[in-house]
PDB file of C-alpha atoms in Angstrom:
ATOM      1  CA  UNK A   4      -9.072 -29.955 -40.938  1.00  0.00           C
ATOM      2  CA  UNK A   5      -8.498 -29.691 -37.058  1.00  0.00           C
ATOM      3  CA  UNK A   6      -9.713 -32.634 -35.190  1.00  0.00           C
ATOM      4  CA  UNK A   7     -12.540 -31.615 -32.404  1.00  0.00           C
ATOM      5  CA  UNK A   8     -11.307 -32.842 -29.100  1.00  0.00           C
ATOM      6  CA  UNK A   9     -13.830 -34.994 -26.952  1.00  0.00           C
ATOM      7  CA  UNK A  10     -14.687 -33.043 -23.460  1.00  0.00           C
ATOM      8  CA  UNK A  11     -12.575 -35.601 -21.846  1.00  0.00           C
ATOM      9  CA  UNK A  12      -9.524 -34.783 -24.445  1.00  0.00           C
ATOM     10  CA  UNK A  13      -9.967 -31.373 -23.006  1.00  0.00           C
ATOM     11  CA  UNK A  14     -10.048 -31.711 -19.499  1.00  0.00           C
ATOM     12  CA  UNK A  15      -7.015 -34.136 -19.868  1.00  0.00           C
ATOM     13  CA  UNK A  16      -5.196 -31.313 -21.433  1.00  0.00           C
ATOM     14  CA  UNK A  17      -5.970 -28.913 -19.096  1.00  0.00           C
ATOM     15  CA  UNK A  18      -5.418 -30.643 -16.161  1.00  0.00           C
ATOM     16  CA  UNK A  19      -1.671 -30.993 -17.771  1.00  0.00           C
ATOM     17  CA  UNK A  20      -1.879 -27.595 -18.079  1.00  0.00           C
ATOM     18  CA  UNK A  21      -2.363 -26.243 -14.783  1.00  0.00           C
ATOM     19  CA  UNK A  22      -0.319 -29.112 -13.364  1.00  0.00           C
ATOM     20  CA  UNK A  23       2.510 -27.608 -15.648  1.00  0.00           C
ATOM     21  CA  UNK A  24       1.971 -24.123 -14.273  1.00  0.00           C
ATOM     22  CA  UNK A  25       1.674 -25.371 -10.401  1.00  0.00           C
ATOM     23  CA  UNK A  26       5.366 -26.833 -10.945  1.00  0.00           C
ATOM     24  CA  UNK A  27       6.630 -23.941 -12.213  1.00  0.00           C
ATOM     25  CA  UNK A  28       5.233 -20.823 -10.689  1.00  0.00           C
ATOM     26  CA  UNK A  29       5.311 -20.150  -6.804  1.00  0.00           C
ATOM     27  CA  UNK A  30       2.751 -17.062  -7.154  1.00  0.00           C
ATOM     28  CA  UNK A  31      -0.431 -16.670  -8.128  1.00  0.00           C
ATOM     29  CA  UNK A  32      -2.755 -13.818  -8.236  1.00  0.00           C
ATOM     30  CA  UNK A  33      -6.793 -14.978  -8.147  1.00  0.00           C
ATOM     31  CA  UNK A  34      -9.141 -12.377  -9.748  1.00  0.00           C
ATOM     32  CA  UNK A  35     -12.835 -11.666  -9.936  1.00  0.00           C
ATOM     33  CA  UNK A  36     -13.765 -11.458 -13.307  1.00  0.00           C
ATOM     34  CA  UNK A  37     -17.431 -10.278 -13.177  1.00  0.00           C
ATOM     35  CA  UNK A  38     -18.636  -8.644 -16.638  1.00  0.00           C
ATOM     36  CA  UNK A  39     -15.302  -9.398 -18.444  1.00  0.00           C
ATOM     37  CA  UNK A  40     -15.693 -10.189 -21.702  1.00  0.00           C
ATOM     38  CA  UNK A  41     -13.667 -12.343 -23.894  1.00  0.00           C
ATOM     39  CA  UNK A  42     -11.822  -9.556 -25.989  1.00  0.00           C
ATOM     40  CA  UNK A  43     -11.248  -8.005 -22.691  1.00  0.00           C
ATOM     41  CA  UNK A  44      -9.451 -11.110 -21.500  1.00  0.00           C
ATOM     42  CA  UNK A  45      -7.306 -11.647 -25.084  1.00  0.00           C
ATOM     43  CA  UNK A  46      -5.848  -7.901 -24.476  1.00  0.00           C
ATOM     44  CA  UNK A  47      -4.991  -8.709 -20.704  1.00  0.00           C
ATOM     45  CA  UNK A  48      -2.971 -11.952 -21.687  1.00  0.00           C
ATOM     46  CA  UNK A  49      -1.275  -9.850 -24.181  1.00  0.00           C
ATOM     47  CA  UNK A  50      -0.406  -7.189 -21.764  1.00  0.00           C
ATOM     48  CA  UNK A  51       0.930  -9.525 -19.633  1.00  0.00           C
ATOM     49  CA  UNK A  52       2.578 -11.687 -21.820  1.00  0.00           C
ATOM     50  CA  UNK A  53       6.402 -12.854 -20.814  1.00  0.00           C
ATOM     51  CA  UNK A  54       6.030 -13.661 -17.399  1.00  0.00           C
ATOM     52  CA  UNK A  55       2.310 -14.287 -16.716  1.00  0.00           C
ATOM     53  CA  UNK A  56      -0.362 -16.659 -17.497  1.00  0.00           C
ATOM     54  CA  UNK A  57      -3.913 -16.049 -17.286  1.00  0.00           C
ATOM     55  CA  UNK A  58      -5.852 -19.042 -16.733  1.00  0.00           C
ATOM     56  CA  UNK A  59      -9.605 -19.669 -16.323  1.00  0.00           C
ATOM     57  CA  UNK A  60     -11.575 -22.644 -16.104  1.00  0.00           C
ATOM     58  CA  UNK A  61     -14.467 -24.578 -13.848  1.00  0.00           C
ATOM     59  CA  UNK A  62     -13.265 -24.021 -10.432  1.00  0.00           C
ATOM     60  CA  UNK A  63     -14.681 -27.888  -9.388  1.00  0.00           C
ATOM     61  CA  UNK A  64     -12.385 -28.603 -11.948  1.00  0.00           C
ATOM     62  CA  UNK A  65      -9.007 -26.383 -10.923  1.00  0.00           C
ATOM     63  CA  UNK A  66     -10.063 -27.643  -7.327  1.00  0.00           C
ATOM     64  CA  UNK A  67      -9.825 -31.294  -8.422  1.00  0.00           C
ATOM     65  CA  UNK A  68      -6.402 -30.644 -10.480  1.00  0.00           C
ATOM     66  CA  UNK A  69      -4.827 -29.041  -7.306  1.00  0.00           C
ATOM     67  CA  UNK A  70      -6.170 -31.588  -5.252  1.00  0.00           C
ATOM     68  CA  UNK A  71      -4.295 -34.439  -7.654  1.00  0.00           C
ATOM     69  CA  UNK A  72      -1.366 -32.533  -7.892  1.00  0.00           C
ATOM     70  CA  UNK A  73      -0.612 -32.479  -4.465  1.00  0.00           C
ATOM     71  CA  UNK A  74      -1.451 -36.127  -3.689  1.00  0.00           C
ATOM     72  CA  UNK A  75       1.128 -36.622  -6.678  1.00  0.00           C
ATOM     73  CA  UNK A  76       3.884 -34.184  -5.308  1.00  0.00           C
ATOM     74  CA  UNK A  77       2.903 -33.978  -1.846  1.00  0.00           C
ATOM     75  CA  UNK A  78       2.945 -30.519  -2.119  1.00  0.00           C
ATOM     76  CA  UNK A  79       0.298 -29.036   0.359  1.00  0.00           C
ATOM     77  CA  UNK A  80       0.838 -25.426  -0.241  1.00  0.00           C
ATOM     78  CA  UNK A  81      -1.429 -25.201  -3.151  1.00  0.00           C
ATOM     79  CA  UNK A  82      -4.339 -26.189  -1.495  1.00  0.00           C
ATOM     80  CA  UNK A  83      -4.791 -23.275   0.088  1.00  0.00           C
ATOM     81  CA  UNK A  84      -5.775 -21.889  -3.411  1.00  0.00           C
ATOM     82  CA  UNK A  85      -8.721 -24.406  -3.469  1.00  0.00           C
ATOM     83  CA  UNK A  86     -10.818 -22.382  -0.711  1.00  0.00           C
ATOM     84  CA  UNK A  87      -9.992 -19.234  -2.655  1.00  0.00           C
ATOM     85  CA  UNK A  88     -12.140 -20.443  -5.428  1.00  0.00           C
ATOM     86  CA  UNK A  89     -15.178 -19.147  -4.727  1.00  0.00           C
ATOM     87  CA  UNK A  90     -17.527 -17.394  -7.873  1.00  0.00           C
ATOM     88  CA  UNK A  91     -16.156 -16.082 -10.812  1.00  0.00           C
ATOM     89  CA  UNK A  92     -12.637 -16.319 -10.825  1.00  0.00           C
ATOM     90  CA  UNK A  93      -9.220 -16.648 -12.773  1.00  0.00           C
ATOM     91  CA  UNK A  94      -5.719 -17.388 -11.813  1.00  0.00           C
ATOM     92  CA  UNK A  95      -2.788 -15.278 -12.603  1.00  0.00           C
ATOM     93  CA  UNK A  96       0.439 -17.318 -12.662  1.00  0.00           C
ATOM     94  CA  UNK A  97       3.234 -14.765 -12.482  1.00  0.00           C
ATOM     95  CA  UNK A  98       6.848 -14.704 -12.165  1.00  0.00           C
ATOM     96  CA  UNK A  99       7.689 -10.904 -11.652  1.00  0.00           C
ATOM     97  CA  UNK A 100       6.942  -8.654  -9.282  1.00  0.00           C
ATOM     98  CA  UNK A 101       3.313  -8.927  -7.914  1.00  0.00           C
ATOM     99  CA  UNK A 102       2.321  -5.315  -7.214  1.00  0.00           C
ATOM    100  CA  UNK A 103       3.451  -4.595 -10.745  1.00  0.00           C
ATOM    101  CA  UNK A 104       1.368  -7.363 -12.212  1.00  0.00           C
ATOM    102  CA  UNK A 105      -1.852  -5.889 -10.225  1.00  0.00           C
ATOM    103  CA  UNK A 106      -1.237  -2.689 -11.692  1.00  0.00           C
ATOM    104  CA  UNK A 107      -0.602  -3.983 -14.975  1.00  0.00           C
ATOM    105  CA  UNK A 108      -4.084  -6.056 -15.078  1.00  0.00           C
ATOM    106  CA  UNK A 109      -5.923  -2.588 -13.684  1.00  0.00           C
ATOM    107  CA  UNK A 110      -5.069  -0.604 -16.456  1.00  0.00           C
ATOM    108  CA  UNK A 111      -7.339  -3.218 -18.950  1.00  0.00           C
ATOM    109  CA  UNK A 112     -10.694  -1.719 -17.643  1.00  0.00           C
ATOM    110  CA  UNK A 113     -13.636  -0.752 -20.164  1.00  0.00           C
ATOM    111  CA  UNK A 114     -16.606   1.490 -19.977  1.00  0.00           C
ATOM    112  CA  UNK A 115     -19.745  -0.113 -19.686  1.00  0.00           C
ATOM    113  CA  UNK A 116     -23.472   1.040 -20.438  1.00  0.00           C
ATOM    114  CA  UNK A 117     -25.361   0.971 -17.200  1.00  0.00           C
ATOM    115  CA  UNK A 118     -27.677  -2.213 -18.381  1.00  0.00           C
ATOM    116  CA  UNK A 119     -31.096  -2.956 -16.439  1.00  0.00           C
ATOM    117  CA  UNK A 120     -31.114  -5.511 -13.192  1.00  0.00           C
ATOM    118  CA  UNK A 121     -27.065  -4.506 -12.533  1.00  0.00           C
ATOM    119  CA  UNK A 122     -26.088  -3.720  -9.569  1.00  0.00           C
ATOM    120  CA  UNK A 123     -23.888  -0.416  -9.469  1.00  0.00           C
ATOM    121  CA  UNK A 124     -20.490  -0.752  -8.453  1.00  0.00           C
ATOM    122  CA  UNK A 125     -20.572   3.417  -7.940  1.00  0.00           C
ATOM    123  CA  UNK A 126     -22.771   6.209  -7.559  1.00  0.00           C
ATOM    124  CA  UNK A 127     -23.774   7.534 -10.561  1.00  0.00           C
ATOM    125  CA  UNK A 128     -23.999  11.501 -10.843  1.00  0.00           C
ATOM    126  CA  UNK A 129     -25.818  13.000 -13.857  1.00  0.00           C
ATOM    127  CA  UNK A 130     -23.443  16.145 -14.596  1.00  0.00           C
ATOM    128  CA  UNK A 131     -25.432  19.473 -15.144  1.00  0.00           C
ATOM    129  CA  UNK A 132     -25.617  20.908 -18.682  1.00  0.00           C
ATOM    130  CA  UNK A 133     -26.643  20.480 -22.157  1.00  0.00           C
ATOM    131  CA  UNK A 134     -27.798  17.231 -22.814  1.00  0.00           C
ATOM    132  CA  UNK A 135     -28.758  17.874 -27.117  1.00  0.00           C
ATOM    133  CA  UNK A 136     -32.181  16.234 -26.261  1.00  0.00           C
ATOM    134  CA  UNK A 137     -34.986  18.092 -27.667  1.00  0.00           C
ATOM    135  CA  UNK A 138     -38.345  19.086 -25.450  1.00  0.00           C
ATOM    136  CA  UNK A 139     -40.336  15.761 -25.789  1.00  0.00           C
ATOM    137  CA  UNK A 140     -37.626  13.627 -23.995  1.00  0.00           C
ATOM    138  CA  UNK A 141     -38.125  15.791 -20.806  1.00  0.00           C
ATOM    139  CA  UNK A 142     -40.193  12.969 -19.662  1.00  0.00           C
ATOM    140  CA  UNK A 143     -37.344  10.881 -18.752  1.00  0.00           C
ATOM    141  CA  UNK A 144     -36.146  13.345 -16.558  1.00  0.00           C
ATOM    142  CA  UNK A 145     -39.921  14.077 -15.113  1.00  0.00           C
ATOM    143  CA  UNK A 146     -40.132  10.257 -14.040  1.00  0.00           C
ATOM    144  CA  UNK A 147     -36.560  10.679 -12.077  1.00  0.00           C
ATOM    145  CA  UNK A 148     -37.122  13.828 -10.060  1.00  0.00           C
ATOM    146  CA  UNK A 149     -34.608  15.786 -12.226  1.00  0.00           C
ATOM    147  CA  UNK A 150     -34.891  19.488 -12.488  1.00  0.00           C
ATOM    148  CA  UNK A 151     -34.081  20.807 -16.366  1.00  0.00           C
ATOM    149  CA  UNK A 152     -34.723  23.749 -18.016  1.00  0.00           C
ATOM    150  CA  UNK A 153     -35.270  24.469 -22.269  1.00  0.00           C
ATOM    151  CA  UNK A 154     -32.459  26.089 -23.286  1.00  0.00           C
ATOM    152  CA  UNK A 155     -32.080  27.048 -27.160  1.00  0.00           C
ATOM    153  CA  UNK A 156     -34.698  24.127 -28.335  1.00  0.00           C
ATOM    154  CA  UNK A 157     -32.755  21.613 -26.078  1.00  0.00           C
ATOM    155  CA  UNK A 158     -33.196  20.060 -22.625  1.00  0.00           C
ATOM    156  CA  UNK A 159     -30.507  21.140 -20.104  1.00  0.00           C
ATOM    157  CA  UNK A 160     -29.605  20.046 -16.581  1.00  0.00           C
ATOM    158  CA  UNK A 161     -29.573  22.631 -14.028  1.00  0.00           C
ATOM    159  CA  UNK A 162     -27.972  20.687 -11.271  1.00  0.00           C
ATOM    160  CA  UNK A 163     -26.195  17.609 -10.707  1.00  0.00           C
ATOM    161  CA  UNK A 164     -28.057  14.947  -9.553  1.00  0.00           C
ATOM    162  CA  UNK A 165     -27.151  11.070  -7.823  1.00  0.00           C
ATOM    163  CA  UNK A 166     -28.790   9.100 -10.137  1.00  0.00           C
ATOM    164  CA  UNK A 167     -27.904   5.513  -8.896  1.00  0.00           C
ATOM    165  CA  UNK A 168     -26.670   4.800  -5.788  1.00  0.00           C
ATOM    166  CA  UNK A 169     -23.588   1.990  -4.988  1.00  0.00           C
ATOM    167  CA  UNK A 170     -25.315  -1.481  -4.978  1.00  0.00           C
ATOM    168  CA  UNK A 171     -28.969  -0.286  -6.152  1.00  0.00           C
ATOM    169  CA  UNK A 172     -29.861  -2.162  -9.138  1.00  0.00           C
ATOM    170  CA  UNK A 173     -30.434  -0.396 -12.382  1.00  0.00           C
ATOM    171  CA  UNK A 174     -33.859   0.556 -13.201  1.00  0.00           C
ATOM    172  CA  UNK A 175     -34.937   0.515 -16.829  1.00  0.00           C
ATOM    173  CA  UNK A 176     -35.683   4.529 -16.925  1.00  0.00           C
ATOM    174  CA  UNK A 177     -32.163   5.410 -15.475  1.00  0.00           C
ATOM    175  CA  UNK A 178     -30.564   2.668 -17.678  1.00  0.00           C
ATOM    176  CA  UNK A 179     -32.658   4.398 -20.393  1.00  0.00           C
ATOM    177  CA  UNK A 180     -31.848   7.987 -19.875  1.00  0.00           C
ATOM    178  CA  UNK A 181     -28.056   7.208 -19.338  1.00  0.00           C
ATOM    179  CA  UNK A 182     -27.996   5.439 -23.193  1.00  0.00           C
ATOM    180  CA  UNK A 183     -29.672   8.442 -24.373  1.00  0.00           C
ATOM    181  CA  UNK A 184     -27.279  11.055 -22.765  1.00  0.00           C
ATOM    182  CA  UNK A 185     -24.103   8.364 -23.998  1.00  0.00           C
ATOM    183  CA  UNK A 186     -22.725   7.696 -20.145  1.00  0.00           C
ATOM    184  CA  UNK A 187     -21.166   4.930 -19.538  1.00  0.00           C
ATOM    185  CA  UNK A 188     -20.746   4.799 -15.795  1.00  0.00           C
ATOM    186  CA  UNK A 189     -19.399   1.532 -14.660  1.00  0.00           C
ATOM    187  CA  UNK A 190     -15.921   0.070 -16.197  1.00  0.00           C
ATOM    188  CA  UNK A 191     -15.190  -3.621 -15.599  1.00  0.00           C
ATOM    189  CA  UNK A 192     -11.846  -5.572 -15.573  1.00  0.00           C
ATOM    190  CA  UNK A 193      -9.731  -8.242 -13.437  1.00  0.00           C
ATOM    191  CA  UNK A 194     -10.376  -7.388  -9.925  1.00  0.00           C
ATOM    192  CA  UNK A 195      -7.190  -8.883  -7.597  1.00  0.00           C
ATOM    193  CA  UNK A 196      -9.288 -10.236  -4.508  1.00  0.00           C
ATOM    194  CA  UNK A 197      -6.256 -12.279  -3.299  1.00  0.00           C
ATOM    195  CA  UNK A 198      -2.701 -13.410  -3.489  1.00  0.00           C
ATOM    196  CA  UNK A 199      -0.714 -16.503  -2.997  1.00  0.00           C
ATOM    197  CA  UNK A 200       2.900 -16.417  -2.496  1.00  0.00           C
ATOM    198  CA  UNK A 201       4.991 -19.699  -1.545  1.00  0.00           C
ATOM    199  CA  UNK A 202       1.976 -21.217   0.738  1.00  0.00           C
ATOM    200  CA  UNK A 203       1.787 -17.961   2.051  1.00  0.00           C
ATOM    201  CA  UNK A 204      -2.398 -16.071   1.525  1.00  0.00           C
ATOM    202  CA  UNK A 205      -2.643 -12.333   1.674  1.00  0.00           C
ATOM    203  CA  UNK A 206      -5.033  -9.602   0.669  1.00  0.00           C
ATOM    204  CA  UNK A 207      -4.314  -7.316  -2.294  1.00  0.00           C
ATOM    205  CA  UNK A 208      -3.745  -4.068   0.054  1.00  0.00           C
ATOM    206  CA  UNK A 209      -0.618  -5.804   1.388  1.00  0.00           C
ATOM    207  CA  UNK A 210       1.099  -5.085  -1.784  1.00  0.00           C
ATOM    208  CA  UNK A 211       0.425  -1.077  -1.097  1.00  0.00           C
ATOM    209  CA  UNK A 212       2.443  -1.186   2.116  1.00  0.00           C
ATOM    210  CA  UNK A 213       6.104   0.642   1.900  1.00  0.00           C
ATOM    211  CA  UNK A 214       9.160   0.413   4.012  1.00  0.00           C
ATOM    212  CA  UNK A 215       7.886   3.251   5.781  1.00  0.00           C
ATOM    213  CA  UNK A 216       4.712   1.628   6.711  1.00  0.00           C
ATOM    214  CA  UNK A 217       6.294  -1.449   7.970  1.00  0.00           C
ATOM    215  CA  UNK A 218       8.621   0.672  10.122  1.00  0.00           C
ATOM    216  CA  UNK A 219       5.645   2.549  11.431  1.00  0.00           C
ATOM    217  CA  UNK A 220       3.779  -0.246  12.110  1.00  0.00           C
ATOM    218  CA  UNK A 221       7.052  -2.245  13.679  1.00  0.00           C
ATOM    219  CA  UNK A 222       8.058   0.764  16.045  1.00  0.00           C
ATOM    220  CA  UNK A 223       3.743   0.632  17.122  1.00  0.00           C
ATOM    221  CA  UNK A 224       4.256  -3.468  18.077  1.00  0.00           C
ATOM    222  CA  UNK A 225       7.680  -2.935  20.013  1.00  0.00           C
ATOM    223  CA  UNK A 226       5.649  -0.296  21.615  1.00  0.00           C
ATOM    224  CA  UNK A 227       2.695  -2.394  22.606  1.00  0.00           C
ATOM    225  CA  UNK A 228       5.657  -5.212  23.767  1.00  0.00           C
ATOM    226  CA  UNK A 229       7.406  -2.673  25.845  1.00  0.00           C
ATOM    227  CA  UNK A 230       3.762  -1.341  27.773  1.00  0.00           C
ATOM    228  CA  UNK A 231       2.940  -4.674  28.434  1.00  0.00           C
ATOM    229  CA  UNK A 232       5.890  -5.736  29.630  1.00  0.00           C
ATOM    230  CA  UNK A 233       6.244  -2.805  31.957  1.00  0.00           C
ATOM    231  CA  UNK A 234       2.557  -3.564  33.331  1.00  0.00           C
ATOM    232  CA  UNK A 235       3.421  -7.253  34.239  1.00  0.00           C
ATOM    233  CA  UNK A 236       7.031  -6.485  35.337  1.00  0.00           C
ATOM    234  CA  UNK A 237       7.666  -8.827  32.441  1.00  0.00           C
ATOM    235  CA  UNK A 238      11.504  -8.480  31.063  1.00  0.00           C
ATOM    236  CA  UNK A 239      12.108  -8.324  27.380  1.00  0.00           C
ATOM    237  CA  UNK A 240      14.060  -6.565  24.655  1.00  0.00           C
ATOM    238  CA  UNK A 241      12.001  -3.648  23.902  1.00  0.00           C
ATOM    239  CA  UNK A 242      10.985  -2.885  27.641  1.00  0.00           C
ATOM    240  CA  UNK A 243      14.615  -3.836  29.183  1.00  0.00           C
ATOM    241  CA  UNK A 244      15.897   0.175  28.522  1.00  0.00           C
ATOM    242  CA  UNK A 245      12.772   1.436  30.317  1.00  0.00           C
ATOM    243  CA  UNK A 246      13.192  -0.876  33.290  1.00  0.00           C
ATOM    244  CA  UNK A 247      16.522  -0.111  34.048  1.00  0.00           C
ATOM    245  CA  UNK A 248      15.798   3.838  33.657  1.00  0.00           C
ATOM    246  CA  UNK A 249      13.240   3.180  36.299  1.00  0.00           C
ATOM    247  CA  UNK A 250      15.570   1.295  38.372  1.00  0.00           C
ATOM    248  CA  UNK A 251      18.151   3.817  38.439  1.00  0.00           C
ATOM    249  CA  UNK A 252      15.755   6.797  39.254  1.00  0.00           C
ATOM    250  CA  UNK A 253      14.627   4.643  42.166  1.00  0.00           C
ATOM    251  CA  UNK A 254      17.610   4.059  43.112  1.00  0.00           C
ATOM    252  CA  UNK A 255      18.679   8.042  43.038  1.00  0.00           C
ATOM    253  CA  UNK A 256      15.425   8.604  44.900  1.00  0.00           C
ATOM    254  CA  UNK A 257      16.812   6.195  47.529  1.00  0.00           C
ATOM    255  CA  UNK A 258      20.069   7.675  47.813  1.00  0.00           C
ATOM    256  CA  UNK A 259      18.077  11.069  48.176  1.00  0.00           C
ATOM    257  CA  UNK A 260      15.996  10.412  50.554  1.00  0.00           C
ATOM    258  CA  UNK A 261      18.971   8.029  52.940  1.00  0.00           C
ATOM    259  CA  UNK A 262      22.469   8.536  53.626  1.00  0.00           C
ATOM    260  CA  UNK A 263      23.140   6.215  50.830  1.00  0.00           C
ATOM    261  CA  UNK A 264      25.639   7.999  48.099  1.00  0.00           C
ATOM    262  CA  UNK A 265      27.323   7.380  44.889  1.00  0.00           C
ATOM    263  CA  UNK A 266      29.084  10.223  42.853  1.00  0.00           C
ATOM    264  CA  UNK A 267      26.138  11.375  40.477  1.00  0.00           C
ATOM    265  CA  UNK A 268      23.871  11.107  43.739  1.00  0.00           C
ATOM    266  CA  UNK A 269      26.449  13.424  45.485  1.00  0.00           C
ATOM    267  CA  UNK A 270      26.491  15.842  42.535  1.00  0.00           C
ATOM    268  CA  UNK A 271      22.461  16.026  42.815  1.00  0.00           C
ATOM    269  CA  UNK A 272      22.336  16.610  46.751  1.00  0.00           C
ATOM    270  CA  UNK A 273      24.855  18.681  46.272  1.00  0.00           C
ATOM    271  CA  UNK A 274      22.639  20.810  43.890  1.00  0.00           C
ATOM    272  CA  UNK A 275      19.292  20.365  45.498  1.00  0.00           C
ATOM    273  CA  UNK A 276      21.127  21.612  49.044  1.00  0.00           C
ATOM    274  CA  UNK A 277      22.290  24.889  47.242  1.00  0.00           C
ATOM    275  CA  UNK A 278      19.921  25.667  44.120  1.00  0.00           C
ATOM    276  CA  UNK A 279      21.924  28.837  43.355  1.00  0.00           C
ATOM    277  CA  UNK A 280      24.915  26.278  41.805  1.00  0.00           C
ATOM    278  CA  UNK A 281      22.170  25.853  38.875  1.00  0.00           C
ATOM    279  CA  UNK A 282      22.760  29.416  37.958  1.00  0.00           C
ATOM    280  CA  UNK A 283      26.093  29.383  38.284  1.00  0.00           C
ATOM    281  CA  UNK A 284      26.946  26.261  36.206  1.00  0.00           C
ATOM    282  CA  UNK A 285      24.783  27.340  33.458  1.00  0.00           C
ATOM    283  CA  UNK A 286      26.577  30.670  32.703  1.00  0.00           C
ATOM    284  CA  UNK A 287      29.976  28.686  33.559  1.00  0.00           C
ATOM    285  CA  UNK A 288      29.102  26.403  30.681  1.00  0.00           C
ATOM    286  CA  UNK A 289      28.244  29.363  28.678  1.00  0.00           C
ATOM    287  CA  UNK A 290      31.473  31.218  29.143  1.00  0.00           C
ATOM    288  CA  UNK A 291      33.643  28.329  28.839  1.00  0.00           C
ATOM    289  CA  UNK A 292      32.038  27.941  25.471  1.00  0.00           C
ATOM    290  CA  UNK A 293      32.304  31.062  24.829  1.00  0.00           C
ATOM    291  CA  UNK A 294      36.238  31.278  25.517  1.00  0.00           C
ATOM    292  CA  UNK A 295      36.751  28.262  23.696  1.00  0.00           C
ATOM    293  CA  UNK A 296      35.141  29.574  20.258  1.00  0.00           C
ATOM    294  CA  UNK A 297      36.999  32.960  20.752  1.00  0.00           C
ATOM    295  CA  UNK A 298      40.596  31.745  21.380  1.00  0.00           C
ATOM    296  CA  UNK A 299      40.796  30.703  17.540  1.00  0.00           C
ATOM    297  CA  UNK A 300      39.923  33.685  16.045  1.00  0.00           C
ATOM    298  CA  UNK A 301      42.257  35.617  18.576  1.00  0.00           C
ATOM    299  CA  UNK A 302      44.894  33.202  17.016  1.00  0.00           C
ATOM    300  CA  UNK A 303      43.884  33.585  13.728  1.00  0.00           C
ATOM    301  CA  UNK A 304      44.342  37.183  13.601  1.00  0.00           C
ATOM    302  CA  UNK A 305      47.477  36.722  15.214  1.00  0.00           C
ATOM    303  CA  UNK A 306      48.659  34.594  12.337  1.00  0.00           C
ATOM    304  CA  UNK A 307      47.851  37.468   9.554  1.00  0.00           C
ATOM    305  CA  UNK A 308      50.249  40.187  10.377  1.00  0.00           C
ATOM    306  CA  UNK A 309      52.932  37.559  10.807  1.00  0.00           C
ATOM    307  CA  UNK A 310      52.505  36.186   7.531  1.00  0.00           C
ATOM    308  CA  UNK A 311      52.030  39.973   6.267  1.00  0.00           C
ATOM    309  CA  UNK A 312      55.196  41.118   7.598  1.00  0.00           C
ATOM    310  CA  UNK A 313      56.959  37.893   6.042  1.00  0.00           C
ATOM    311  CA  UNK A 314      55.900  39.139   2.685  1.00  0.00           C
ATOM    312  CA  UNK A 315      56.873  42.466   3.426  1.00  0.00           C
ATOM    313  CA  UNK A 316      60.406  40.997   4.538  1.00  0.00           C
ATOM    314  CA  UNK A 317      60.282  38.859   1.180  1.00  0.00           C
ATOM    315  CA  UNK A 318      59.561  41.555  -1.736  1.00  0.00           C
ATOM    316  CA  UNK A 319      62.176  44.147   0.769  1.00  0.00           C
ATOM    317  CA  UNK A 320      65.229  41.665   0.460  1.00  0.00           C
ATOM    318  CA  UNK A 321      64.089  40.783  -3.426  1.00  0.00           C
ATOM    319  CA  UNK A 322      64.208  44.742  -4.188  1.00  0.00           C
ATOM    320  CA  UNK A 323      67.760  44.498  -2.621  1.00  0.00           C
TER     321      UNK A 323
END
């Protein structure tokens, strides 16, 4: 017969287990466990078995264990977890990829009925169609202002109806109607609300970022830095190319308006004095390009008859 442990012994064992996890793992997912049953939690533990461990417990006890562990080891990183322990939450210690673990946890959602007094996490819409209920049940639909008709001895809903809005409490009539229709509108499971990784805490939405998203954000940041640097005339690596280009434009503008000159400015001045050179330069470039492309073709045509003559000469000698 197993010996029943006292509360003090259970707390000591829990403290030892949590301290061991804090030493072994550097990545933790903080999950909200509202309306999650023990059987559902057991299935989640089975699914994560191997590289992840789910730990539930009282927030005050977890905070105390983290504080004691930090004082003993001198590692203050895990103190960030204490501020995240609000409400009915649990800790998922993992050595795997954080995004994959979150996706695995999201698979274990269970449908739940709309109980009276619950706050709806989503909008509940009753679809049109035959309900299978006899005409004596029309009172439920009348109370909720749901249009119906009698079809073949059963009640039929004619149009889709938004029965409960997100954030509203479920009433007794709505709960009874959904139960009669066999609709389980809500689904519950562990919901990741925060992520801890080696002393850093961030939102789980960060896990959805791809390399393209990061590159876009980085490019946007560089653009903002360059714009600010140009506005206040402060040199930075991001603004340097634009500053050099603007400075060159200014030098070129001064050269065009004064007698100061250099090679490239001389060419621009020539074009400005005689705009017809723009029209002359373009066809000349096109002609030179066309001639260069036509030259190899002519050489190929010239080479072909030479090969044929060699072949004919070879055959003639062979025939002799």
